[in-house]
Tab-separated table of C-alpha atoms in Angstrom:
chain	number	residue	atom	x	y	z
A	16	GLY	CA	-12.111	5.090	-12.595
A	17	CYS	CA	-14.986	2.335	-12.344
A	18	LEU	CA	-13.103	0.085	-9.074
A	19	ALA	CA	-14.374	3.367	-6.785
A	20	LEU	CA	-17.582	3.691	-7.593
A	21	LEU	CA	-18.162	-0.822	-6.916
A	22	PRO	CA	-18.305	-0.778	-3.359
A	23	PRO	CA	-20.968	1.890	-3.092
A	24	CYS	CA	-22.397	-0.098	-5.564
A	25	SER	CA	-22.758	-3.407	-3.924
A	26	LEU	CA	-24.669	-1.669	-1.037
A	27	PRO	CA	-27.936	-2.145	-2.130
A	28	ALA	CA	-27.435	-5.955	-3.359
A	29	ARG	CA	-26.372	-6.867	-0.580
A	30	LEU	CA	-29.217	-5.365	1.440
A	31	VAL	CA	-31.470	-6.188	-0.975
A	32	VAL	CA	-30.649	-9.532	-2.804
A	33	VAL	CA	-29.199	-11.678	0.490
A	34	PRO	CA	-31.005	-12.421	3.487
A	35	ILE	CA	-31.054	-10.266	6.570
A	36	GLY	CA	-28.254	-12.162	8.954
A	37	VAL	CA	-24.826	-14.403	9.115
A	38	VAL	CA	-25.299	-15.044	5.165
A	39	GLN	CA	-25.527	-11.155	4.590
A	40	GLN	CA	-22.806	-10.237	7.193
A	41	THR	CA	-20.341	-12.705	5.706
A	42	LEU	CA	-21.133	-11.385	2.336
A	43	PHE	CA	-20.257	-7.906	2.981
A	44	VAL	CA	-16.840	-9.158	4.476
A	45	VAL	CA	-16.322	-10.856	1.123
A	46	LEU	CA	-17.268	-8.308	-0.343
A	47	THR	CA	-15.094	-5.539	1.779
A	48	THR	CA	-12.038	-7.916	1.386
A	49	ILE	CA	-12.518	-7.928	-2.669
A	50	PHE	CA	-11.940	-4.745	-2.820
A	51	TYR	CA	-9.295	-4.298	-0.734
A	52	THR	CA	-7.548	-6.574	-2.689
A	53	LEU	CA	-8.867	-5.162	-5.623
A	54	HIS	CA	-8.012	-1.147	-4.227
A	55	VAL	CA	-4.891	-2.540	-3.303
A	56	HIS	CA	-3.546	-3.954	-6.412
A	57	PHE	CA	-4.619	-1.665	-8.663
A	58	ARG	CA	-4.146	1.839	-7.290
A	59	PRO	CA	-7.226	3.644	-8.995
A	60	TYR	CA	-5.967	7.271	-7.756
A	61	ASP	CA	-2.834	9.170	-8.728
A	62	SER	CA	-1.842	10.659	-5.530
A	63	LEU	CA	-0.069	7.585	-3.098
A	64	ALA	CA	-1.876	9.179	-0.202
A	65	ALA	CA	-5.306	9.582	-1.835
A	66	ASN	CA	-4.285	5.139	-2.063
A	67	TYR	CA	-2.917	4.313	1.410
A	68	THR	CA	-5.963	6.303	2.586
A	69	GLU	CA	-8.530	4.110	1.229
A	70	ALA	CA	-6.857	1.002	1.900
A	71	VAL	CA	-6.435	1.976	5.062
A	72	SER	CA	-10.795	3.081	5.293
A	73	TYR	CA	-11.410	-1.085	4.114
A	74	VAL	CA	-9.045	-1.857	7.053
A	75	PHE	CA	-11.179	-0.138	9.844
A	76	LEU	CA	-13.995	-0.965	8.079
A	77	LEU	CA	-13.034	-4.748	7.662
A	78	PHE	CA	-12.237	-4.667	11.388
A	79	VAL	CA	-16.055	-2.988	12.609
A	80	ASN	CA	-17.378	-5.196	10.395
A	81	MET	CA	-15.683	-8.701	11.972
A	82	LEU	CA	-16.804	-7.310	15.558
A	83	ASN	CA	-20.816	-7.474	13.538
A	84	PHE	CA	-20.468	-11.146	13.418
A	85	PRO	CA	-21.266	-11.907	17.674
A	86	ALA	CA	-24.375	-9.220	17.643
A	87	ILE	CA	-25.423	-10.206	14.178
A	88	ALA	CA	-24.949	-14.552	15.431
A	89	PHE	CA	-27.252	-13.998	19.168
A	90	SER	CA	-30.009	-11.813	16.871
A	91	SER	CA	-29.925	-14.667	14.095
A	92	VAL	CA	-30.335	-17.936	16.672
A	93	THR	CA	-32.692	-17.771	19.428
A	94	LEU	CA	-30.592	-17.686	22.223
A	95	GLN	CA	-31.066	-16.825	25.766
A	96	GLU	CA	-30.353	-13.410	26.728
A	97	THR	CA	-27.974	-12.603	29.822
A	98	SER	CA	-26.702	-10.388	31.655
A	99	ASP	CA	-23.397	-11.090	31.032
A	100	SER	CA	-24.696	-11.555	26.799
A	101	ARG	CA	-25.632	-8.251	26.915
A	102	ALA	CA	-22.440	-6.914	28.563
A	103	PHE	CA	-20.336	-8.210	26.325
A	104	LEU	CA	-22.638	-7.247	23.145
A	105	GLN	CA	-22.820	-3.736	24.434
A	106	SER	CA	-19.042	-3.911	24.451
A	107	LEU	CA	-18.593	-4.929	21.636
A	108	SER	CA	-20.501	-1.911	20.609
A	109	ARG	CA	-18.695	0.391	21.850
A	110	ALA	CA	-15.021	-1.285	20.432
A	111	GLN	CA	-17.046	-1.165	16.927
A	112	SER	CA	-17.988	2.781	18.507
A	113	VAL	CA	-13.821	3.813	19.024
A	114	LEU	CA	-12.679	1.992	16.005
A	115	SER	CA	-15.078	3.764	13.633
A	116	PHE	CA	-14.132	7.081	15.372
A	117	VAL	CA	-10.610	6.535	15.623
A	118	GLY	CA	-11.058	5.823	11.493
A	119	LEU	CA	-12.769	9.075	11.301
A	120	LEU	CA	-9.545	10.793	12.851
A	121	LEU	CA	-7.320	9.511	10.900
A	122	LEU	CA	-8.657	10.385	7.980
A	123	ALA	CA	-9.593	14.137	9.341
A	124	ALA	CA	-5.566	14.131	9.983
A	125	VAL	CA	-5.001	12.855	6.332
A	126	MET	CA	-7.406	15.288	4.485
A	127	GLY	CA	-6.678	17.858	6.284
A	128	GLY	CA	-2.761	17.456	6.126
A	129	LEU	CA	-2.820	16.434	2.831
A	130	TYR	CA	-4.576	19.548	1.244
A	131	SER	CA	-2.920	22.169	3.906
A	132	PHE	CA	0.102	20.974	2.628
A	133	LYS	CA	-1.439	21.390	-1.567
A	134	ILE	CA	-2.920	24.460	-0.447
A	135	TYR	CA	1.147	25.708	1.151
A	136	LYS	CA	2.388	24.905	-2.272
A	137	VAL	CA	0.136	26.538	-4.503
A	138	VAL	CA	0.433	29.694	-2.270
A	139	LEU	CA	4.229	29.337	-2.191
A	140	SER	CA	4.252	28.652	-5.292
A	141	TYR	CA	2.357	32.351	-6.453
A	142	ARG	CA	4.552	34.013	-4.095
A	143	LYS	CA	7.662	32.701	-5.564
A	144	ARG	CA	6.046	34.005	-9.598
A	145	SER	CA	5.203	37.626	-8.226
A	146	SER	CA	8.451	37.988	-6.481
A	147	LYS	CA	11.114	37.116	-9.492
A	148	GLY	CA	12.038	40.494	-10.361
A	149	VAL	CA	9.629	42.644	-8.996
A	150	SER	CA	10.713	45.508	-6.832
A	151	SER	CA	8.651	44.678	-3.131
A	152	ARG	CA	6.696	48.163	-3.120
A	153	ARG	CA	5.161	46.811	-6.955
A	154	ARG	CA	5.448	43.159	-5.620
A	155	ARG	CA	2.641	44.273	-2.945
A	156	LYS	CA	0.346	45.998	-5.576
A	157	ASP	CA	0.394	43.604	-8.364
A	158	MET	CA	0.462	40.213	-6.220
A	159	HIS	CA	-1.907	38.025	-7.763
A	160	ILE	CA	-3.996	35.971	-5.390
A	161	PRO	CA	-5.222	32.585	-6.663
A	162	THR	CA	-8.945	32.509	-6.689
A	163	SER	CA	-11.533	29.325	-5.977
A	164	LEU	CA	-11.078	27.702	-9.291
A	165	GLU	CA	-7.044	28.175	-9.418
A	166	LEU	CA	-6.864	26.868	-6.007
A	167	ASP	CA	-9.340	23.283	-7.301
A	168	ILE	CA	-7.175	23.237	-10.376
A	169	GLU	CA	-4.053	22.701	-8.094
A	170	LEU	CA	-6.259	20.595	-5.735
A	171	ALA	CA	-7.008	18.303	-8.385
A	172	GLU	CA	-3.719	15.966	-8.098
A	173	CYS	CA	-5.936	14.564	-5.216
A	174	SER	CA	-9.129	13.402	-7.491
A	175	PRO	CA	-9.586	9.425	-8.930
A	176	GLN	CA	-7.712	8.935	-12.212
A	177	ARG	CA	-10.592	9.588	-14.836
A	178	GLU	CA	-9.971	7.302	-18.306
């Protein structure tokens, strides 16, 4: 329950209380590591796929934040900007973008696959229920098509545990 709300709750505290710069970035990496560790230990979701997806999201977030350190260090310390340092920071920015996009694609693929499988199981179970002991002509006439509420109830297995 509450464990899933911790990372969003830490964002305002991190932005308001801690000064911008290396300290803030370090705190963000430490908090992400703590949340990752807690998530892996407690596994707050009923679904194994949801727990793994969330853990992978934390790992991607941690890597993206680690790539932030050089840019933060350059901006907090008054170093002379050169073409080499600009090229280095641009390559880090591209790496962050690629890593973020790969994480988004992975999340979309997992969610799409998971919900497609759940919908397939719901439709298959309704077809099996409607075909038991009923002639094919009557089956077509009386076939029940699940409503969106019924699908939502079936798909609720992926939601976080409620306490």
